[in-house]
Amino acid sequence: MHGFGRFLSYRLFRMCVALVSVVTVVFVVMRLSGDPVPLLLPADAPIEEMERLRHDMGLDRPIYVQYGVFVSQAVRGDFGRSIHYRTPAMAVVWERIPATVELSLASFLCAIVVAIPAGILSAVRRGTIYDNIVMGVALAGQAAPTFYIGIMLILVCSLWLGWFPTSGRGSWQQLVLPSVTLGAFAMASIARITRSAVLEVLQADFIRTARAKGLPEIVTIVKHTMRNAAIPIITIVGLQFGNMLGGAVITETIFSWPGIGRLAIQSIYNRDYPIVQACVFITAAMFVALNFLVDLAYGILDPRIRQR
């Protein structure tokens, strides 16, 4: 228990450092990107009015003072009021989180349901036509940019065939194309890692022993192979889910999906500091939490990792 407690506390410390670092970098970069005041007032607004608004927003203070105020508010979950929406920034972001989580979960489920069985079968049938086709498709899925996949799906499945809507959220039909687009890279990565992990375990002595005992192939694969190949598969699955949560910006923009990725892009154009900071914090927190859960899974599956 002492070793696991040290393992757990070290991972928690790394998680906190990562969150603070991400938020600090975004805070500084957003301030260096320009002054939002001219975007909020007419082009012919007098200097006095601009200075008054800048003072009301606290943007006339030194940047270290602004950072101190930001940190003191952030620890209470308060990222200030949105410059564009004129409401608390966190409230605006929370309204968009369900859409991003829905899209990410759909993409994630699509990826693991297709990729893990495909990777296992590809490893078991190594060198066959099936293996070559799966790995070729996986390579193409990793190489193709997300925006290209999304545009081609809209062109073929929406405009040519009329199967699915091109944008929006509300029905399951509107979820299909965005989830396939977002999950394509993860699907390819998980399939390739699963194949490599299973191939490595299949060459082990205990697998040959299990087969020599006459165990059915399905029992050898499920009971013996997958448990020993689980760590790299869990790693890539956890990381890809985190990438989906944080990397849905392009997909949400292409399909006009009302998630936090699209909100962040719009807020960057508007120089809406509170919204961008809240979006980044929420996204970073979810990504870091997923990595923390992956680390915990390591410790449960392989007790030797707890001693590191």
Coordinates of N, CA and C in Angstrom, one line a residue, residues 47-238:
I47 N -11.1 57.8 -27.6 CA -10.0 57.1 -26.8 C -10.5 57.0 -25.3
E48 N -11.2 58.0 -24.8 CA -11.6 58.0 -23.4 C -12.5 56.8 -23.2
E49 N -13.4 56.5 -24.1 CA -14.3 55.4 -24.0 C -13.6 54.0 -24.0
M50 N -12.6 54.0 -24.9 CA -11.7 52.7 -24.9 C -11.0 52.6 -23.6
E51 N -10.4 53.7 -23.1 CA -9.7 53.6 -21.8 C -10.6 53.2 -20.7
R52 N -11.8 53.7 -20.7 CA -12.7 53.4 -19.6 C -13.1 51.9 -19.6
L53 N -13.4 51.4 -20.8 CA -13.7 49.9 -21.0 C -12.5 49.1 -20.6
R54 N -11.3 49.5 -21.0 CA -10.1 48.7 -20.7 C -9.9 48.7 -19.1
H55 N -10.2 49.8 -18.5 CA -10.1 49.9 -17.0 C -11.1 49.0 -16.3
D56 N -12.4 49.0 -16.8 CA -13.4 48.2 -16.3 C -13.1 46.7 -16.4
M57 N -12.4 46.3 -17.5 CA -12.1 44.9 -17.7 C -10.8 44.5 -17.0
G58 N -10.1 45.5 -16.4 CA -8.9 45.2 -15.7 C -7.7 45.0 -16.6
L59 N -7.8 45.4 -17.9 CA -6.7 45.1 -18.9 C -5.7 46.2 -18.8
D60 N -5.9 47.2 -18.0 CA -4.9 48.3 -17.9 C -3.9 48.0 -16.8
R61 N -4.1 46.9 -16.1 CA -3.2 46.5 -15.0 C -1.9 45.8 -15.6
P62 N -0.8 45.7 -14.8 CA 0.3 44.9 -15.2 C -0.1 43.5 -15.4
I63 N 0.6 42.7 -16.3 CA 0.2 41.4 -16.6 C 0.3 40.4 -15.4
Y64 N 1.3 40.7 -14.5 CA 1.4 39.8 -13.3 C 0.2 40.1 -12.4
V65 N -0.3 41.3 -12.3 CA -1.5 41.5 -11.5 C -2.7 40.8 -12.1
Q66 N -2.8 40.9 -13.4 CA -3.9 40.2 -14.1 C -3.8 38.7 -13.8
Y67 N -2.6 38.2 -13.9 CA -2.4 36.8 -13.6 C -2.8 36.4 -12.2
G68 N -2.4 37.2 -11.2 CA -2.7 36.9 -9.8 C -4.3 36.9 -9.6
V69 N -4.9 37.9 -10.2 CA -6.4 37.9 -10.1 C -7.0 36.7 -10.8
F70 N -6.5 36.3 -11.9 CA -7.0 35.2 -12.7 C -6.8 33.9 -11.9
V71 N -5.6 33.7 -11.2 CA -5.4 32.5 -10.4 C -6.3 32.4 -9.2
S72 N -6.5 33.6 -8.5 CA -7.3 33.6 -7.4 C -8.8 33.3 -7.7
Q73 N -9.2 33.7 -8.9 CA -10.6 33.4 -9.3 C -10.7 32.0 -9.9
A74 N -9.7 31.5 -10.6 CA -9.7 30.2 -11.2 C -9.8 29.1 -10.2
V75 N -9.1 29.2 -9.0 CA -9.2 28.2 -8.0 C -10.6 28.0 -7.4
R76 N -11.4 29.0 -7.6 CA -12.9 29.0 -7.2 C -13.8 28.6 -8.4
G77 N -13.1 28.3 -9.6 CA -13.9 27.9 -10.7 C -14.5 29.1 -11.4
D78 N -14.0 30.3 -11.2 CA -14.5 31.5 -11.8 C -13.4 32.1 -12.8
F79 N -13.8 32.0 -14.0 CA -12.8 32.5 -15.1 C -13.2 33.9 -15.6
G80 N -14.1 34.6 -14.8 CA -14.5 35.9 -15.2 C -15.7 35.9 -16.1
R81 N -16.1 37.1 -16.6 CA -17.2 37.2 -17.5 C -16.7 37.3 -18.9
S82 N -17.5 36.6 -19.8 CA -17.2 36.6 -21.2 C -17.3 38.0 -21.8
I83 N -16.2 38.4 -22.6 CA -16.2 39.7 -23.2 C -17.3 39.8 -24.2
H84 N -17.5 38.7 -24.9 CA -18.5 38.7 -26.1 C -19.9 38.4 -25.6
Y85 N -20.1 37.4 -24.7 CA -21.4 37.0 -24.3 C -22.0 37.7 -23.1
R86 N -21.1 38.4 -22.4 CA -21.5 39.2 -21.2 C -22.1 38.4 -20.1
T87 N -21.7 37.1 -20.0 CA -22.1 36.2 -19.0 C -20.9 35.5 -18.4
P88 N -21.0 34.8 -17.3 CA -19.8 34.1 -16.7 C -19.3 33.1 -17.8
A89 N -18.0 33.1 -18.0 CA -17.3 32.3 -19.0 C -17.6 30.8 -18.8
M90 N -17.5 30.4 -17.5 CA -17.6 28.9 -17.3 C -19.0 28.5 -17.6
A91 N -20.0 29.3 -17.4 CA -21.4 29.0 -17.7 C -21.6 28.7 -19.2
V92 N -20.9 29.6 -20.0 CA -21.0 29.4 -21.5 C -20.3 28.1 -21.9
V93 N -19.1 27.8 -21.3 CA -18.4 26.6 -21.6 C -19.2 25.4 -21.2
W94 N -19.8 25.4 -20.0 CA -20.5 24.2 -19.6 C -21.7 23.9 -20.5
E95 N -22.3 24.9 -21.2 CA -23.3 24.7 -22.1 C -22.9 23.9 -23.3
R96 N -21.6 24.0 -23.7 CA -21.1 23.4 -24.9 C -20.4 22.0 -24.6
I97 N -20.1 21.7 -23.3 CA -19.4 20.5 -23.0 C -20.2 19.2 -23.4
P98 N -21.5 19.2 -23.1 CA -22.2 17.9 -23.5 C -22.1 17.6 -25.0
A99 N -22.1 18.6 -25.8 CA -21.9 18.3 -27.3 C -20.6 17.7 -27.6
T100 N -19.5 18.2 -27.0 CA -18.2 17.7 -27.2 C -18.0 16.3 -26.6
V101 N -18.5 16.1 -25.4 CA -18.5 14.7 -24.8 C -19.3 13.7 -25.7
E102 N -20.4 14.1 -26.1 CA -21.3 13.2 -27.0 C -20.5 12.8 -28.2
L103 N -19.9 13.8 -28.9 CA -19.1 13.5 -30.1 C -17.9 12.6 -29.8
S104 N -17.2 13.0 -28.7 CA -16.0 12.2 -28.4 C -16.3 10.8 -28.0
L105 N -17.4 10.6 -27.2 CA -17.8 9.2 -26.8 C -18.2 8.4 -28.0
A106 N -19.0 9.0 -28.9 CA -19.4 8.3 -30.1 C -18.2 7.9 -31.0
S107 N -17.3 8.8 -31.2 CA -16.1 8.5 -31.9 C -15.2 7.4 -31.3
F108 N -15.1 7.5 -29.9 CA -14.3 6.6 -29.2 C -14.9 5.2 -29.3
L109 N -16.2 5.0 -29.1 CA -16.9 3.7 -29.2 C -16.7 3.2 -30.6
C110 N -16.9 4.0 -31.6 CA -16.8 3.6 -33.0 C -15.3 3.0 -33.2
A111 N -14.4 3.7 -32.6 CA -12.9 3.4 -32.8 C -12.6 2.0 -32.2
I112 N -13.0 1.9 -30.9 CA -12.6 0.7 -30.2 C -13.4 -0.6 -30.7
V113 N -14.6 -0.4 -31.1 CA -15.4 -1.5 -31.5 C -14.9 -2.0 -32.8
V114 N -14.4 -1.1 -33.7 CA -13.8 -1.6 -35.0 C -12.4 -1.9 -34.9
A115 N -11.6 -1.1 -34.2 CA -10.1 -1.2 -34.2 C -9.6 -2.4 -33.5
I116 N -10.1 -2.6 -32.2 CA -9.5 -3.7 -31.4 C -9.7 -5.1 -32.1
P117 N -11.0 -5.4 -32.4 CA -11.1 -6.7 -33.1 C -10.3 -6.8 -34.4
A118 N -10.3 -5.7 -35.2 CA -9.5 -5.7 -36.4 C -8.1 -6.0 -36.2
G119 N -7.5 -5.3 -35.2 CA -6.1 -5.5 -34.8 C -5.8 -6.9 -34.4
I120 N -6.7 -7.5 -33.6 CA -6.5 -8.9 -33.1 C -6.5 -9.9 -34.2
L121 N -7.5 -9.7 -35.1 CA -7.6 -10.7 -36.2 C -6.4 -10.5 -37.2
S122 N -6.0 -9.2 -37.3 CA -4.8 -9.0 -38.2 C -3.6 -9.7 -37.7
A123 N -3.4 -9.7 -36.3 CA -2.3 -10.3 -35.7 C -2.4 -11.8 -35.9
V124 N -3.6 -12.4 -35.6 CA -3.7 -13.8 -35.7 C -3.6 -14.3 -37.1
R125 N -4.0 -13.5 -38.1 CA -3.9 -13.9 -39.5 C -2.7 -13.1 -40.2
R126 N -1.6 -13.0 -39.5 CA -0.5 -12.3 -40.0 C 0.0 -12.7 -41.4
G127 N 0.2 -11.8 -42.3 CA 0.7 -12.1 -43.6 C -0.4 -12.4 -44.6
T128 N -1.7 -12.5 -44.2 CA -2.7 -12.9 -45.1 C -3.2 -11.6 -45.8
I129 N -4.2 -11.8 -46.8 CA -4.8 -10.7 -47.5 C -5.5 -9.8 -46.5
Y130 N -6.2 -10.4 -45.5 CA -6.9 -9.6 -44.5 C -6.0 -8.7 -43.8
D131 N -4.8 -9.2 -43.3 CA -3.9 -8.4 -42.6 C -3.4 -7.3 -43.5
N132 N -3.1 -7.5 -44.7 CA -2.6 -6.4 -45.6 C -3.6 -5.3 -45.8
I133 N -4.9 -5.7 -46.0 CA -6.0 -4.8 -46.2 C -6.2 -3.9 -44.9
V134 N -6.2 -4.5 -43.8 CA -6.5 -3.8 -42.5 C -5.3 -2.8 -42.3
M135 N -4.1 -3.3 -42.4 CA -3.0 -2.4 -42.2 C -2.9 -1.3 -43.2
G136 N -3.3 -1.6 -44.5 CA -3.3 -0.5 -45.5 C -4.3 0.5 -45.2
V137 N -5.5 0.1 -44.8 CA -6.5 1.1 -44.4 C -6.1 1.9 -43.2
A138 N -5.5 1.2 -42.2 CA -5.0 1.9 -41.0 C -3.9 2.9 -41.3
L139 N -3.0 2.6 -42.2 CA -2.0 3.6 -42.6 C -2.6 4.8 -43.3
A140 N -3.6 4.5 -44.2 CA -4.3 5.6 -44.8 C -5.1 6.5 -43.8
G141 N -5.7 5.8 -42.8 CA -6.4 6.6 -41.8 C -5.5 7.5 -41.0
Q142 N -4.3 7.1 -40.7 CA -3.3 7.9 -40.0 C -2.7 9.0 -40.8
A143 N -2.6 8.7 -42.1 CA -2.0 9.7 -43.0 C -2.9 10.8 -43.5
A144 N -4.2 10.5 -43.6 CA -5.2 11.5 -44.1 C -5.5 12.5 -43.1
P145 N -5.4 13.8 -43.4 CA -5.8 14.9 -42.5 C -7.3 14.8 -42.1
T146 N -7.6 15.2 -40.9 CA -9.0 15.2 -40.4 C -9.9 16.0 -41.3
F147 N -9.4 17.2 -41.7 CA -10.3 18.0 -42.5 C -10.6 17.4 -43.9
Y148 N -9.6 16.7 -44.4 CA -9.8 16.0 -45.7 C -10.9 14.9 -45.6
I149 N -10.8 14.1 -44.5 CA -11.7 13.0 -44.3 C -13.1 13.6 -44.1
G150 N -13.2 14.6 -43.3 CA -14.5 15.3 -43.1 C -15.2 15.8 -44.4
I151 N -14.4 16.5 -45.2 CA -14.9 17.1 -46.5 C -15.3 16.0 -47.4
M152 N -14.5 14.9 -47.5 CA -14.9 13.8 -48.4 C -16.1 13.1 -48.0
L153 N -16.3 12.9 -46.6 CA -17.5 12.3 -46.2 C -18.7 13.1 -46.5
I154 N -18.6 14.4 -46.3 CA -19.7 15.3 -46.6 C -20.0 15.2 -48.1
L155 N -19.0 15.2 -49.0 CA -19.2 15.2 -50.4 C -19.9 13.9 -50.8
V156 N -19.4 12.8 -50.3 CA -19.9 11.5 -50.8 C -21.2 11.1 -50.1
C157 N -21.2 11.1 -48.8 CA -22.3 10.6 -48.0 C -23.5 11.6 -47.9
S158 N -23.2 12.9 -48.0 CA -24.2 13.9 -47.9 C -24.7 14.4 -49.2
L159 N -23.8 15.0 -50.0 CA -24.1 15.6 -51.2 C -24.5 14.6 -52.4
W160 N -23.7 13.6 -52.5 CA -23.9 12.6 -53.6 C -25.0 11.6 -53.3
L161 N -24.9 11.0 -52.1 CA -25.8 9.9 -51.7 C -27.0 10.4 -50.9
G162 N -26.8 11.5 -50.2 CA -27.9 12.0 -49.4 C -28.3 11.2 -48.2
W163 N -27.3 10.5 -47.6 CA -27.5 9.6 -46.5 C -27.6 10.4 -45.2
F164 N -26.8 11.4 -45.0 CA -26.7 12.0 -43.7 C -26.6 13.6 -43.9
P165 N -27.1 14.3 -42.9 CA -27.0 15.8 -43.0 C -25.5 16.2 -43.0
T166 N -25.3 17.4 -43.5 CA -24.0 18.0 -43.5 C -23.5 18.6 -42.3
S167 N -24.4 19.0 -41.4 CA -24.0 19.8 -40.2 C -25.2 19.7 -39.2
G168 N -24.9 20.3 -38.0 CA -25.9 20.4 -37.0 C -25.8 19.3 -35.9
R169 N -26.6 19.4 -34.9 CA -26.7 18.4 -33.8 C -28.1 18.3 -33.4
G170 N -28.5 17.0 -33.0 CA -29.8 16.8 -32.6 C -30.3 15.4 -32.8
S171 N -30.0 14.8 -34.0 CA -30.4 13.4 -34.3 C -29.2 12.6 -34.5
W172 N -29.4 11.2 -34.4 CA -28.3 10.3 -34.6 C -27.7 10.4 -36.0
Q173 N -28.5 10.8 -37.0 CA -27.9 10.9 -38.3 C -26.9 12.1 -38.4
Q174 N -27.1 13.1 -37.6 CA -26.2 14.2 -37.6 C -24.9 13.9 -36.9
L175 N -24.9 12.8 -36.1 CA -23.7 12.4 -35.3 C -22.8 11.5 -36.1
V176 N -23.3 10.8 -37.1 CA -22.6 9.7 -37.8 C -21.3 10.3 -38.4
L177 N -21.4 11.3 -39.3 CA -20.3 11.8 -40.1 C -19.2 12.4 -39.2
P178 N -19.6 13.3 -38.2 CA -18.6 13.8 -37.3 C -17.9 12.8 -36.5
S179 N -18.6 11.8 -36.0 CA -17.9 10.8 -35.2 C -17.0 9.9 -36.0
V180 N -17.3 9.6 -37.2 CA -16.4 8.8 -38.1 C -15.2 9.7 -38.4
T181 N -15.4 10.9 -38.7 CA -14.3 11.8 -39.0 C -13.3 11.9 -37.8
L182 N -13.9 12.2 -36.7 CA -13.0 12.4 -35.5 C -12.3 11.1 -35.1
G183 N -13.0 9.9 -35.3 CA -12.5 8.7 -34.8 C -11.6 8.0 -35.8
A184 N -11.4 8.5 -37.0 CA -10.6 7.8 -38.0 C -9.2 7.6 -37.6
F185 N -8.6 8.7 -37.2 CA -7.2 8.6 -36.8 C -7.0 7.6 -35.6
A186 N -7.9 7.8 -34.6 CA -7.8 6.9 -33.4 C -8.0 5.4 -33.8
M187 N -9.0 5.2 -34.7 CA -9.2 3.9 -35.2 C -8.0 3.2 -35.8
A188 N -7.3 4.0 -36.6 CA -6.1 3.5 -37.3 C -5.0 3.2 -36.3
S189 N -4.8 4.2 -35.4 CA -3.7 4.0 -34.4 C -4.0 2.8 -33.4
I190 N -5.2 2.7 -33.0 CA -5.5 1.6 -32.0 C -5.4 0.2 -32.8
A191 N -5.8 0.2 -34.0 CA -5.7 -1.1 -34.7 C -4.2 -1.5 -34.9
R192 N -3.4 -0.6 -35.2 CA -1.9 -0.9 -35.5 C -1.2 -1.3 -34.1
I193 N -1.5 -0.5 -33.1 CA -0.9 -0.9 -31.8 C -1.4 -2.2 -31.3
T194 N -2.7 -2.5 -31.4 CA -3.3 -3.7 -31.0 C -2.6 -4.9 -31.7
R195 N -2.4 -4.7 -33.0 CA -1.8 -5.8 -33.8 C -0.4 -6.0 -33.3
S196 N 0.4 -5.0 -33.1 CA 1.8 -5.1 -32.7 C 1.9 -5.8 -31.3
A197 N 1.0 -5.3 -30.4 CA 1.0 -5.9 -29.0 C 0.6 -7.3 -29.0
V198 N -0.4 -7.7 -29.8 CA -0.8 -9.1 -29.8 C 0.2 -10.0 -30.5
L199 N 0.8 -9.5 -31.5 CA 1.9 -10.3 -32.2 C 3.1 -10.5 -31.3
E200 N 3.4 -9.6 -30.5 CA 4.6 -9.7 -29.5 C 4.2 -10.8 -28.5
V201 N 3.0 -10.8 -28.0 CA 2.6 -11.8 -27.0 C 2.5 -13.2 -27.6
L202 N 2.0 -13.3 -28.8 CA 1.8 -14.6 -29.5 C 3.1 -15.3 -29.7
Q203 N 4.2 -14.6 -29.7 CA 5.5 -15.3 -29.9 C 6.1 -15.7 -28.6
A204 N 5.4 -15.5 -27.4 CA 6.0 -15.8 -26.1 C 5.9 -17.3 -25.9
D205 N 6.7 -17.8 -25.0 CA 6.8 -19.3 -24.7 C 5.5 -19.8 -24.1
F206 N 4.8 -19.0 -23.2 CA 3.6 -19.5 -22.5 C 2.4 -19.6 -23.5
I207 N 2.5 -18.9 -24.6 CA 1.4 -19.1 -25.6 C 1.6 -20.4 -26.4
R208 N 2.9 -20.7 -26.7 CA 3.2 -22.0 -27.3 C 2.8 -23.1 -26.4
T209 N 3.1 -22.9 -25.1 CA 2.7 -24.0 -24.2 C 1.2 -24.2 -24.1
A210 N 0.4 -23.1 -24.1 CA -1.0 -23.1 -24.1 C -1.6 -23.9 -25.3
R211 N -1.0 -23.6 -26.4 CA -1.4 -24.2 -27.7 C -1.0 -25.7 -27.6
A212 N 0.1 -26.0 -27.1 CA 0.6 -27.4 -27.0 C -0.3 -28.2 -26.1
K213 N -1.0 -27.6 -25.1 CA -1.9 -28.3 -24.2 C -3.2 -28.6 -24.9
G214 N -3.4 -28.0 -26.1 CA -4.7 -28.2 -26.8 C -5.8 -27.3 -26.5
L215 N -5.4 -26.1 -25.9 CA -6.5 -25.1 -25.6 C -7.1 -24.6 -26.9
P216 N -8.4 -24.3 -26.9 CA -9.0 -23.7 -28.1 C -8.3 -22.3 -28.3
E217 N -8.2 -22.0 -29.6 CA -7.5 -20.7 -30.0 C -8.2 -19.5 -29.4
I218 N -9.5 -19.5 -29.2 CA -10.3 -18.4 -28.7 C -9.9 -18.2 -27.2
V219 N -9.7 -19.3 -26.5 CA -9.3 -19.2 -25.1 C -7.9 -18.7 -25.0
T220 N -7.0 -19.2 -25.8 CA -5.6 -18.7 -25.8 C -5.5 -17.2 -26.1
I221 N -6.3 -16.7 -27.0 CA -6.3 -15.3 -27.4 C -6.9 -14.4 -26.3
V222 N -8.1 -14.8 -25.8 CA -8.8 -14.0 -24.8 C -8.2 -14.1 -23.5
K223 N -7.9 -15.3 -23.0 CA -7.5 -15.4 -21.6 C -6.0 -15.1 -21.4
H224 N -5.2 -15.6 -22.3 CA -3.7 -15.5 -22.1 C -3.1 -14.3 -22.9
T225 N -3.5 -14.1 -24.1 CA -2.8 -13.1 -25.0 C -3.3 -11.7 -24.6
M226 N -4.6 -11.5 -24.5 CA -5.1 -10.1 -24.4 C -4.7 -9.5 -23.0
R227 N -4.6 -10.3 -22.0 CA -4.2 -9.8 -20.7 C -2.8 -9.3 -20.7
N228 N -1.9 -10.0 -21.3 CA -0.5 -9.6 -21.4 C -0.3 -8.5 -22.4
A229 N -1.2 -8.3 -23.4 CA -1.0 -7.3 -24.4 C -1.8 -6.0 -24.0
A230 N -2.4 -6.0 -22.8 CA -3.4 -5.0 -22.4 C -2.7 -3.6 -22.2
I231 N -1.5 -3.6 -21.7 CA -0.9 -2.3 -21.3 C -0.7 -1.3 -22.5
P232 N -0.1 -1.8 -23.6 CA 0.1 -0.8 -24.7 C -1.3 -0.5 -25.3
I233 N -2.2 -1.4 -25.3 CA -3.6 -1.1 -25.8 C -4.3 -0.1 -25.0
I234 N -4.2 -0.2 -23.7 CA -4.8 0.7 -22.8 C -4.2 2.1 -22.9
T235 N -2.9 2.1 -23.1 CA -2.2 3.4 -23.3 C -2.7 4.1 -24.5
I236 N -2.8 3.5 -25.7 CA -3.2 4.1 -26.9 C -4.7 4.5 -26.8
V237 N -5.5 3.6 -26.2 CA -6.9 3.9 -26.1 C -7.2 5.2 -25.2
G238 N -6.5 5.2 -24.1 CA -6.6 6.4 -23.2 C -6.1 7.7 -23.8

